[in-house]
CSV table of C-alpha atoms in Angstrom, one decimal:
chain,number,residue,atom,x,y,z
A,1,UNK,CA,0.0,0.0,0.0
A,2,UNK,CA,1.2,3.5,-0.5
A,3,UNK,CA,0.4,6.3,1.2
A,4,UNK,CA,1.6,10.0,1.5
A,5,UNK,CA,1.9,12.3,4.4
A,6,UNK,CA,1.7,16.0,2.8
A,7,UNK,CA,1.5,19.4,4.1
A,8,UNK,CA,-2.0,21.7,4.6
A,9,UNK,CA,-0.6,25.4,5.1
A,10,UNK,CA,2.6,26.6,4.5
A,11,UNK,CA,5.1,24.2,6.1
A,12,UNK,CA,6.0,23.9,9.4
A,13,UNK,CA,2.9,21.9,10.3
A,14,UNK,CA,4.3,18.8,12.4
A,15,UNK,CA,5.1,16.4,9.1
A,16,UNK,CA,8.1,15.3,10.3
A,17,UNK,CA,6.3,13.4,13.4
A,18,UNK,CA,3.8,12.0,11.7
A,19,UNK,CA,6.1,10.2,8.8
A,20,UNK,CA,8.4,9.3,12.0
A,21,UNK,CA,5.6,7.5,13.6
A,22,UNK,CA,4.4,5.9,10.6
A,23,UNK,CA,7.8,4.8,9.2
A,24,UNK,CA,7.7,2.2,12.4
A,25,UNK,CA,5.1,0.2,9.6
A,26,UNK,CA,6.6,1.3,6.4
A,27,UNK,CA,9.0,-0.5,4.6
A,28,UNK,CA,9.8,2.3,2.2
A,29,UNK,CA,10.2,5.9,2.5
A,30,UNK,CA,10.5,8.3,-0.3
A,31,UNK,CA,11.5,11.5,-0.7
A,32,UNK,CA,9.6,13.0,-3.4
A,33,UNK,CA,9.7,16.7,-4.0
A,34,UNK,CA,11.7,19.8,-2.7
A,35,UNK,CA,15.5,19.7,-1.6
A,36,UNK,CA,17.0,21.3,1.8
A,37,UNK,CA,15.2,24.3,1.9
A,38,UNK,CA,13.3,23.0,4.4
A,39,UNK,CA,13.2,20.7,7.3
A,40,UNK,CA,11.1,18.0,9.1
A,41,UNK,CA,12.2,17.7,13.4
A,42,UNK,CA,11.9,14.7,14.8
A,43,UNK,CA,12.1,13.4,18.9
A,44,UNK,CA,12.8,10.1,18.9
A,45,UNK,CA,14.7,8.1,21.2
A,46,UNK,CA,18.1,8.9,19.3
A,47,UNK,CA,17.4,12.8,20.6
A,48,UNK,CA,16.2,15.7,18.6
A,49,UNK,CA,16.7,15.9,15.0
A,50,UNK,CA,16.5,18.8,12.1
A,51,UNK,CA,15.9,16.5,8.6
A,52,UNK,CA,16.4,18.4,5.6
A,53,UNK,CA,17.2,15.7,2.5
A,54,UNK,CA,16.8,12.5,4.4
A,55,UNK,CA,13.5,11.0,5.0
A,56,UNK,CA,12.1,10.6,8.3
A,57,UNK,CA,12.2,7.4,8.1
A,58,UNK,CA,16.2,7.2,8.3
A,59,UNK,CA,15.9,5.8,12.4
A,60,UNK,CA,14.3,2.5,11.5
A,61,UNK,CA,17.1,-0.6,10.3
A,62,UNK,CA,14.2,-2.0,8.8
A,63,UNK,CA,13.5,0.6,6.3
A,64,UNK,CA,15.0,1.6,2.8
A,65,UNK,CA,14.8,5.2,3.0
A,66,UNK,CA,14.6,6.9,-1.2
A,67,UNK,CA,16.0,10.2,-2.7
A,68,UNK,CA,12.8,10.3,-5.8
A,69,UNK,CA,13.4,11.8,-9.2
A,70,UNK,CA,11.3,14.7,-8.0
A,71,UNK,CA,13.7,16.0,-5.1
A,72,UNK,CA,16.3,18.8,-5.7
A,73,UNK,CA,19.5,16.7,-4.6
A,74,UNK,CA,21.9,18.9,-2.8
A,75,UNK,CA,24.4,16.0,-2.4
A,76,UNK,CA,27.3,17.2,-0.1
A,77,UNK,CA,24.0,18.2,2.4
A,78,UNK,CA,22.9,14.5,1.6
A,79,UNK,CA,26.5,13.3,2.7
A,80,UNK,CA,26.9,15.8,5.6
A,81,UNK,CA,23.2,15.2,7.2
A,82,UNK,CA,23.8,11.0,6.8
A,83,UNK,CA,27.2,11.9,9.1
A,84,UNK,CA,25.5,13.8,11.1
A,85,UNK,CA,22.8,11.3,12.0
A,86,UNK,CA,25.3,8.6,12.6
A,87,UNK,CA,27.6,10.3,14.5
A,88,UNK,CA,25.0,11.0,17.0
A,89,UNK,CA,24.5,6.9,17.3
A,90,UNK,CA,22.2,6.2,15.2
A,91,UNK,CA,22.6,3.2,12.7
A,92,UNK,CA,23.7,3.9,8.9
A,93,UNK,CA,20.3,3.8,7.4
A,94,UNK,CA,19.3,2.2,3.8
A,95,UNK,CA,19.6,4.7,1.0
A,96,UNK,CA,18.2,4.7,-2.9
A,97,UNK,CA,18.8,7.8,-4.8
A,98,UNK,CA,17.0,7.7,-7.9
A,99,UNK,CA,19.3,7.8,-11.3
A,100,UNK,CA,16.8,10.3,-12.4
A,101,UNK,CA,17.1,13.1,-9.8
A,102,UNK,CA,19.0,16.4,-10.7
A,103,UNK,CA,21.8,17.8,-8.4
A,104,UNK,CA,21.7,21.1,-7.2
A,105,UNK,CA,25.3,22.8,-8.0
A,106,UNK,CA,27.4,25.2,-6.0
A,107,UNK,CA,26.3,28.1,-8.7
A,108,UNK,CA,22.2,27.1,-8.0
A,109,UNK,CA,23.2,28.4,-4.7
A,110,UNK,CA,25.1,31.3,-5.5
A,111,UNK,CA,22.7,32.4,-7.7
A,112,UNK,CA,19.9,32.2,-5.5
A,113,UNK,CA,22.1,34.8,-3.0
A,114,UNK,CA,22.9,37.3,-5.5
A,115,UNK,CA,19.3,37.0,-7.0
A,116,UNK,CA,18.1,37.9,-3.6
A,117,UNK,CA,20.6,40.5,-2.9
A,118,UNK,CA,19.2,41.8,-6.4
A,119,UNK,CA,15.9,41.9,-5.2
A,120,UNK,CA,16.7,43.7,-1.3
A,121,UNK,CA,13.0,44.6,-0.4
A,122,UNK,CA,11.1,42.8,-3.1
A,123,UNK,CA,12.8,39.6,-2.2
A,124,UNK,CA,11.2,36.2,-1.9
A,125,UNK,CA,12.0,35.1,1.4
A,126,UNK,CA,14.8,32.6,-0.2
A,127,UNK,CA,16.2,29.9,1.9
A,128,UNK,CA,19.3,30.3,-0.3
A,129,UNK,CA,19.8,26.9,-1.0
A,130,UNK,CA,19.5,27.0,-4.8
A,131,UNK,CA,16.1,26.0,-5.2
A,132,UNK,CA,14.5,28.4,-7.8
A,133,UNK,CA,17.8,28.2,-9.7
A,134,UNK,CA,17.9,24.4,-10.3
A,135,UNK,CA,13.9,24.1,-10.8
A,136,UNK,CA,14.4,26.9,-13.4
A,137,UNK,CA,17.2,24.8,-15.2
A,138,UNK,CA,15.5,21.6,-14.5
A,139,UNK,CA,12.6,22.8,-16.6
A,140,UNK,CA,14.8,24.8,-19.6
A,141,UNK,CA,16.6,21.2,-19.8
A,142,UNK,CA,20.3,22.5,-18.7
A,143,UNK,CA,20.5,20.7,-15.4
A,144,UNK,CA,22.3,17.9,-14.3
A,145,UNK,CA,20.9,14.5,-13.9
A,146,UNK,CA,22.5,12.1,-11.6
A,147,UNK,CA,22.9,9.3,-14.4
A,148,UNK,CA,25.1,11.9,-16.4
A,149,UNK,CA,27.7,11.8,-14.1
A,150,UNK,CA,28.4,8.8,-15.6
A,151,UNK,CA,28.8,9.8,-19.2
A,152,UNK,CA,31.8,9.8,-21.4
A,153,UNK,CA,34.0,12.1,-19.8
A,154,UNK,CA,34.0,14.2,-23.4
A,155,UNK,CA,30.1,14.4,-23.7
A,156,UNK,CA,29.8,15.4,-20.3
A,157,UNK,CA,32.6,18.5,-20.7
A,158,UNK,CA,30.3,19.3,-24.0
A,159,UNK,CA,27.1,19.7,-21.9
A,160,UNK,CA,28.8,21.8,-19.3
A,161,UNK,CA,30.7,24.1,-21.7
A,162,UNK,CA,26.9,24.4,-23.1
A,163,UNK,CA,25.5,25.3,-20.1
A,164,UNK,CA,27.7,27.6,-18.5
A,165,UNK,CA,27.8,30.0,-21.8
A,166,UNK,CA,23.8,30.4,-20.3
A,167,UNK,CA,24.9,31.1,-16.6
A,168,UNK,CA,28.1,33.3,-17.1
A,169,UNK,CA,25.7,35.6,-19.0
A,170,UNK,CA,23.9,35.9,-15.3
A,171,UNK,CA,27.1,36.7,-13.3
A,172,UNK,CA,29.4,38.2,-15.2
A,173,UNK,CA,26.0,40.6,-16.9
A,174,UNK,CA,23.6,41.1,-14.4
A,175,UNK,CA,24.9,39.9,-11.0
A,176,UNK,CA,28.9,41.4,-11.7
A,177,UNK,CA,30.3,38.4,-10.8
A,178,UNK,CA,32.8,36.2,-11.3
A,179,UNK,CA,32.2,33.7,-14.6
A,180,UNK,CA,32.4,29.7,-14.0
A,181,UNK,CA,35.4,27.5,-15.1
A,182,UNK,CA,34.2,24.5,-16.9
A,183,UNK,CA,36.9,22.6,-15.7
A,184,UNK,CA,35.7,23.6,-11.5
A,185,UNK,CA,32.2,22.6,-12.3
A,186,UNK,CA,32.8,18.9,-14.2
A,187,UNK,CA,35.6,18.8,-11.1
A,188,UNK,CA,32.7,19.4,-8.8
A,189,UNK,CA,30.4,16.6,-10.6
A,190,UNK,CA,33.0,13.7,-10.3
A,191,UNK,CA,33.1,14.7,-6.5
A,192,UNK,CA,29.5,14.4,-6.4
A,193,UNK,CA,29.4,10.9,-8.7
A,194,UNK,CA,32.4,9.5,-5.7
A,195,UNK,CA,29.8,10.0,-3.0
A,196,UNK,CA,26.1,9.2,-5.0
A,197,UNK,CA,27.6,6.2,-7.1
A,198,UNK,CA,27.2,3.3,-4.1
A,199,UNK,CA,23.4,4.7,-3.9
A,200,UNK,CA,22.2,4.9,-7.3
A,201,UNK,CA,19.3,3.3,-8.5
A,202,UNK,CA,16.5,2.8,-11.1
A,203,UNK,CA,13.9,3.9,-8.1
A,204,UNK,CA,10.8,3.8,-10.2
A,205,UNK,CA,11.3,0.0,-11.2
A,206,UNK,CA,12.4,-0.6,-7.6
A,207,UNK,CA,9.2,0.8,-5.9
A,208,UNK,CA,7.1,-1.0,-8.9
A,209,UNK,CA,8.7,-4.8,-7.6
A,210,UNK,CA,7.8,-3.0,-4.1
A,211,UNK,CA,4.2,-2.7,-4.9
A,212,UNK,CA,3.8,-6.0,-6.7
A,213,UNK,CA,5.2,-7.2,-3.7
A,214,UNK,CA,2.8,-5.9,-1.1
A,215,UNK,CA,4.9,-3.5,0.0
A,216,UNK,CA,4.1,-0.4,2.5
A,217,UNK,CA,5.4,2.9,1.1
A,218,UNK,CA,5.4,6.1,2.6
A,219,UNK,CA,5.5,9.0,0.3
A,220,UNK,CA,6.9,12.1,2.8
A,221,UNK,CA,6.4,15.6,1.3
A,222,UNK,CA,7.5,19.0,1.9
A,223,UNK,CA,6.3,22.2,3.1
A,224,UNK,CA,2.6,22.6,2.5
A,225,UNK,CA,-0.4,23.2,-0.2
A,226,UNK,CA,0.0,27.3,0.4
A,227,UNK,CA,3.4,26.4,-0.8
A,228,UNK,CA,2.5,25.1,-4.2
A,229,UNK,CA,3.7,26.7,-7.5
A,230,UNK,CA,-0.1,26.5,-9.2
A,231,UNK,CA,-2.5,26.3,-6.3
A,232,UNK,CA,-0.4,28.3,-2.9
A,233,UNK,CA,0.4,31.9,-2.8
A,234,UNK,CA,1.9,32.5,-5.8
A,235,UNK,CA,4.8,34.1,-6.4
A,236,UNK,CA,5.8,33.7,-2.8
A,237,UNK,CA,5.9,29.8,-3.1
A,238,UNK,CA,8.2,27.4,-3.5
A,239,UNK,CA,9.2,25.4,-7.1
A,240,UNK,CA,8.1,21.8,-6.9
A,241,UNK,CA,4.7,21.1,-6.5
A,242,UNK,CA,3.7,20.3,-2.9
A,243,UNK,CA,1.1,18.4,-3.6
A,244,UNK,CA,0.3,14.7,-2.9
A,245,UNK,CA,-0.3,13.9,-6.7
A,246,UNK,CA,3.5,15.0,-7.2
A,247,UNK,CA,4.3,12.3,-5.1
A,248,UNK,CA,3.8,9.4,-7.9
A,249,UNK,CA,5.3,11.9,-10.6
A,250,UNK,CA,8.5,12.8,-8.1
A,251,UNK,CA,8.9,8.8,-7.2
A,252,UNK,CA,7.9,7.5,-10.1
A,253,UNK,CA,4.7,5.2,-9.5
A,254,UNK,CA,1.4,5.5,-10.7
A,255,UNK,CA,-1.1,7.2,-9.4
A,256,UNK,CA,-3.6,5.1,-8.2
A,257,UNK,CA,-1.1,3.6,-6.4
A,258,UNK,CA,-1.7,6.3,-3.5
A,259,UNK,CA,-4.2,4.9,-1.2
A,260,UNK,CA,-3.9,7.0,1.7
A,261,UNK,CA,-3.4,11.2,1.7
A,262,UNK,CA,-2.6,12.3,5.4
A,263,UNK,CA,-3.1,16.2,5.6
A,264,UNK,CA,-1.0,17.6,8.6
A,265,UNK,CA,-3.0,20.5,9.7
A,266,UNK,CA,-1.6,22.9,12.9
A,267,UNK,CA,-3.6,23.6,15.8
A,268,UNK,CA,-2.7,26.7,15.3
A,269,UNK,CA,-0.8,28.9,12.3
A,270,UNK,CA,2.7,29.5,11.6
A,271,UNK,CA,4.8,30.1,8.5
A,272,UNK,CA,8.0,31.2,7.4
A,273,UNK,CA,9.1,33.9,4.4
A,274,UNK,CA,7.4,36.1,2.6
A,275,UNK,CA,3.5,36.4,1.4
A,276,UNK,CA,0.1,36.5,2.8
A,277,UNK,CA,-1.1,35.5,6.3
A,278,UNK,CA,-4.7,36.2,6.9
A,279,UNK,CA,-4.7,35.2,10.6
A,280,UNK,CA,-1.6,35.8,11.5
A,281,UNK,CA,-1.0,38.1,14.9
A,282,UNK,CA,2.1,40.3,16.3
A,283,UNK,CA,3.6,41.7,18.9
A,284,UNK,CA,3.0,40.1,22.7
A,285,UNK,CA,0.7,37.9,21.6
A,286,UNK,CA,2.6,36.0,19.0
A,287,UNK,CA,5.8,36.1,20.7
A,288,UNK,CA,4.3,34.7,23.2
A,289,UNK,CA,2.6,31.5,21.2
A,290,UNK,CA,5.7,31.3,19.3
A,291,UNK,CA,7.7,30.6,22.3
A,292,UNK,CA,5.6,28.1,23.5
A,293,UNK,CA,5.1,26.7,20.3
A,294,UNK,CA,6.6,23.7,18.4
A,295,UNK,CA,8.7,20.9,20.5
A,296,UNK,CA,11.2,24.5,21.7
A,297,UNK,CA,9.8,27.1,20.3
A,298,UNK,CA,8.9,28.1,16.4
A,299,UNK,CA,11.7,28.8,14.7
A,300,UNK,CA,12.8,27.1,10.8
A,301,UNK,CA,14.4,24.1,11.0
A,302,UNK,CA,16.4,24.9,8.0
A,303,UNK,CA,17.2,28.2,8.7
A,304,UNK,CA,16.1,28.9,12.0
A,305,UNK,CA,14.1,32.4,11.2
A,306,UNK,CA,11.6,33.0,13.6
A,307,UNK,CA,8.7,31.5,12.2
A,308,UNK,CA,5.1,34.3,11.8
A,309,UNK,CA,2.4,33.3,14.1
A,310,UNK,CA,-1.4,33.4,13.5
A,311,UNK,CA,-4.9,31.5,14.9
A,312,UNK,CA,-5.8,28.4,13.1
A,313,UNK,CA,-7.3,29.7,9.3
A,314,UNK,CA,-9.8,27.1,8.5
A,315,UNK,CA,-10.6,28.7,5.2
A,316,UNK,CA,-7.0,28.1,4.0
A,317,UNK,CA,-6.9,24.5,6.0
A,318,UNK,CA,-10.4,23.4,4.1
A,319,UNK,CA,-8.4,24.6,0.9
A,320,UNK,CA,-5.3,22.9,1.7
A,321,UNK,CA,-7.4,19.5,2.6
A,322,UNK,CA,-9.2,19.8,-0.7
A,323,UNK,CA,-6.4,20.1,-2.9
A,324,UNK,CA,-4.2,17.4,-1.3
A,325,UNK,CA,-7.1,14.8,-1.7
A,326,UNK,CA,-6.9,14.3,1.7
A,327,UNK,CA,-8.3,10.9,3.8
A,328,UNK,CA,-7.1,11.5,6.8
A,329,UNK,CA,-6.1,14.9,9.3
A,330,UNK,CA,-3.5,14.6,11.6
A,331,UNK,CA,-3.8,18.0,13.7
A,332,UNK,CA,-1.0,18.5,15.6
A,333,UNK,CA,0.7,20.5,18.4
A,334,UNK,CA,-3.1,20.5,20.1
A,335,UNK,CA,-1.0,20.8,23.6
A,336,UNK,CA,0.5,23.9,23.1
A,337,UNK,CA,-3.0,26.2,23.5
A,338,UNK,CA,-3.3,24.9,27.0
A,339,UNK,CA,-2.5,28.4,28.1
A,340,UNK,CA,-5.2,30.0,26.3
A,341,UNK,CA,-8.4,31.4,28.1
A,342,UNK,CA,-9.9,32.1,24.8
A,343,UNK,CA,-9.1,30.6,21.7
A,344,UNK,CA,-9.6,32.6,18.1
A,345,UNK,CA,-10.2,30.5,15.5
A,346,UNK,CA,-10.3,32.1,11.5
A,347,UNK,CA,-13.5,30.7,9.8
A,348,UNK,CA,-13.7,33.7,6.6
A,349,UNK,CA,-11.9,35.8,5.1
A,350,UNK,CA,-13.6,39.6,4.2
A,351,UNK,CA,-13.0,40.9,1.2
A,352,UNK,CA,-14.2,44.5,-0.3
A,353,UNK,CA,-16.6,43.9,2.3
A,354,UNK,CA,-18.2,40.7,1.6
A,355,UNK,CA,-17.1,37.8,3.7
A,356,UNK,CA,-16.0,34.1,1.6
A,357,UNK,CA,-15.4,31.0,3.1
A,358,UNK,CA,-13.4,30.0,-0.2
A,359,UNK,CA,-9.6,30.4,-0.6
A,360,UNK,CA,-8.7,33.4,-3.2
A,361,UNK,CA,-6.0,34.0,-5.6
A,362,UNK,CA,-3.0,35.8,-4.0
A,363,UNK,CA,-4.4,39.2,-5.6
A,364,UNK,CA,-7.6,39.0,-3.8
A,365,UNK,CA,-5.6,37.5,-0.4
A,366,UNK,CA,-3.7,40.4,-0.2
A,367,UNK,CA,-6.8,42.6,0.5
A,368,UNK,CA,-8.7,39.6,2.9
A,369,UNK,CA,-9.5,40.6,6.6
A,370,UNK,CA,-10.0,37.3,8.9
A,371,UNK,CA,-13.3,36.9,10.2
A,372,UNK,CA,-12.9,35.7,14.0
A,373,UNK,CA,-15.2,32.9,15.7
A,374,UNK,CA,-14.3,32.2,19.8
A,375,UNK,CA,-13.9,29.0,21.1
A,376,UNK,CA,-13.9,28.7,25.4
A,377,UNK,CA,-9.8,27.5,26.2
A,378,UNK,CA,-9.5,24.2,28.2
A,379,UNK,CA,-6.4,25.6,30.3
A,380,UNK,CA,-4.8,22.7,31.2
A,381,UNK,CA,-2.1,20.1,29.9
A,382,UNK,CA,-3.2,17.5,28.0
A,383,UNK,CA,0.4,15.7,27.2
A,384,UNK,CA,-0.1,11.8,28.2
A,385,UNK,CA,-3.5,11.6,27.6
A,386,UNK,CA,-4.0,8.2,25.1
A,387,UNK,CA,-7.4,8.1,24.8
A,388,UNK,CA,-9.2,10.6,22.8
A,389,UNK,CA,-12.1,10.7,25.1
A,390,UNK,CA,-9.8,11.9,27.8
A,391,UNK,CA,-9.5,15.1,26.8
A,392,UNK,CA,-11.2,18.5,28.2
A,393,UNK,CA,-14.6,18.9,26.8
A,394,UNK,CA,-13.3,22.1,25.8
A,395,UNK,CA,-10.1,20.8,23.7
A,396,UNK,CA,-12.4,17.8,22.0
A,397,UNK,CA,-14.8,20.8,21.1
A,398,UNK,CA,-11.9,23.0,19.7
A,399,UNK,CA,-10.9,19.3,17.9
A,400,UNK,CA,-14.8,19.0,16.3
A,401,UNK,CA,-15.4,22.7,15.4
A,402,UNK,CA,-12.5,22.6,13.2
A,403,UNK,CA,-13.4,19.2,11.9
A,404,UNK,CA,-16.9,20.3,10.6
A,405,UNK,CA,-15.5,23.6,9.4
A,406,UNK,CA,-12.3,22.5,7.0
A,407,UNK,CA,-14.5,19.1,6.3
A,408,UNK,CA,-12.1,16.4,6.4
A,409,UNK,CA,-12.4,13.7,9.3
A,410,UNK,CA,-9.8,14.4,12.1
A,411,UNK,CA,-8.1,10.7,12.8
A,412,UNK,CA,-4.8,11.6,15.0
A,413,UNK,CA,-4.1,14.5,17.5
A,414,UNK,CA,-0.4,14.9,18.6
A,415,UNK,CA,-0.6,15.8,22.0
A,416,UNK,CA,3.1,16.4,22.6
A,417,UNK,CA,6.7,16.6,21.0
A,418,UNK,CA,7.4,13.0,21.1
A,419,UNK,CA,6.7,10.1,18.7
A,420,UNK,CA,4.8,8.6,21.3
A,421,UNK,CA,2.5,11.5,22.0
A,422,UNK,CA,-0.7,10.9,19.6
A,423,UNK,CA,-3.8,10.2,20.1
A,424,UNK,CA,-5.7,7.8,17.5
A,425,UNK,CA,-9.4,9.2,16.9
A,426,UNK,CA,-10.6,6.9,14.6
A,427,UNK,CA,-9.7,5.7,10.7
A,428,UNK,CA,-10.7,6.2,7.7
């Protein structure tokens, strides 16, 4: 069975947890869209850990953990995170990385910097970590696919001679900079094909024999719907589709194969970058949910930036849910609103005075006011609690409000930072 844990809002939402816990009965998880502009925590019994390549799945010696054709491969940050992971005692986990996948090179990233630095106050919010660059080469056909690393050393010098008469344009024309060598950037691929060559692999035939064999594969996206180049914010998105149908595109299976879509929805709202926000809140009162949000605070895992704050927006969540597909809601980081006396909760948005309960185009966002509906706090912990039914009436009220308002069943509740922490409501 596949099934694919995706993103509601705009990142940040608790993904990372939810694969975690569901990697314990997966025998696959893939990687199938984005690169390390973003990261997934995860508690386990290891410690704390800030994913950014590697699936979540990485901690369990009975899983093969996949790099899809989809993902933006940043391979020294592959390498370096792997290290990382092991060095801290954890067991060298099972990696594919998919022959197909493109490699983000040194220049993505220094592109990306100067293109921001271009930009100053009309930035996007860039990570910096090459993203837009390689998507924008992946997609005019001048990137680099890991199976041409192992070329003919002569037709691979051709292609990069080809390409960099494109990017020395960019930097030695509009950014002032320095032009590339062909000879440092075919240096820098045969360092890349020394550390990806053990790990190569036709994925797409692999996961087929997977699902002929009965398999159970976990599909782990990235950031969140709001994030998506057609349906989020748009232009303050990211490049890869975030989107659970990406995931049989970006790991190569069809797509019926997907059984299950679990929708990670917040509690509450956070987000990091640029771009609209309907509910989001300032000053005492977010700093004050932000530092008792998350499992430490909210901050990015990638870059730690302090992440914007808002009140669960269940006209962007029901949006979100919609266009993910989504079976299942995990709702998560429920136990952090324990403090709250009153809880605000986002159900329209006004626009030139009339109020919609359906998502707008970033144009129209821009202009939305959010319309505010109060739910009674429960003011109390509710870490350790198991059993649904165990919680305040207040909290499983909060739970069923938002429930019947995005219209997607509700089936786990994280209740705390740790794996352990979740509650199981019912399935779909």
């Amino acid at each position: 069975m596949v099934r694919a844990v995706v993103g509601a809002n705009w990142g940040d939402e608790g993904k990372g947890k939810i694969t975690d816990m569901l990697g314990k009965e997966s025998d696959i998880i893939v990687r199938f869209q984005g690169g390390a502009n973003a990261g997934h925590t995860i508690i386990n019994d290891y410690g704390k850990f800030a994913l950014h390549t590697l699936p979540s799945g990485v901690f369990y010696d009975h899983t093969t953990s996949i790099i899809g054709n989809g993902v933006a491969l940043n391979v020294p940050a592959l390498f370096h995170e792997i290290q990382g992971i092991v060095d801290r005692g954890v067991p060298m986990p099972k990696i594919l990385v998919s022959d197909r996948a493109q490699m983000v090179m040194s220049y993505h990233i220094l592109l990306d910097k100067l293109e921001e630095e271009r930009l100053a106050g009309k930035s996007f919010g860039s990570t910096k970590s090459g993203i837009a660059p390689f998507y924008s080469d992946k997609y005019a056909k001048i990137g680099f696919q890991v199976s041409e690393l192992f070329l003919e050393e002569a037709k691979l010098k051709e292609k990069i001679e080809r390409v960099i008469i494109q990017k020395n344009i960019l930097f030695e024309h509009l950014y002032h900079a320095p032009a590339l060598q062909a000879e440092d950037i075919y240096k820098e691929l045969m360092e890349y094909k020394q550390m990806v060559e053990p790990y190569v692999c036709d994925v797409s035939s692999f996961l087929w024999k997977a699902i002929k064999e009965d398999k159970n594969i976990l599909l782990e996206g990235q950031l969140g719907t709001l994030k998506d180049p057609d349906h989020g914010i748009y232009p303050m998105v990211t490049s890869s589709s975030t989107l659970a149908a990406y995931g049989a595109i970006g790991a190569g299976i069809p797509p019926y194969e997907i059984r299950q879509i679990i929708t990670v929805c917040k509690a509450y709202s956070s987000a990091v970058g640029a771009g609209a926000f309907v509910s989001e809140i300032f000053g005492d009162e977010a700093d004050e949910l932000r530092r008792r949000g998350g499992d430490g605070g909210e901050f990015g895992a990638t870059t730690g930036r302090p992440r914007r704050m808002g009140w669960f927006d269940c006209v962007a969540s029901k949006y979100g849910c919609r266009l993910q597909g989504t079976t299942d809601v995990a709702f998560t980081v429920l136990d952090v609103l324990g403090y709250l006396e009153e809880i605000p909760v986002c159900t329209g948005y006004e626009i030139d005075g009339e109020v919609t309960t359906e998502f707008p185009v970033t144009g129209l966002l821009e202009k939305a006011k959010p319309v505010y509906r109060i739910l009674p706090g429960w003011k109390c912990d509710i870490r350790g609690i198991r059993r649904y039914e165990e919680l305040p009436e207040n909290c499983r009220r909060y739970v069923e409000f938002i429930e019947e308002q995005i219209g997607f069943p509700i089936t786990m509740v994280s209740n705390g930072p740790g794996s352990n922490d979740i509650i199981f409501r019912r399935q779909s």
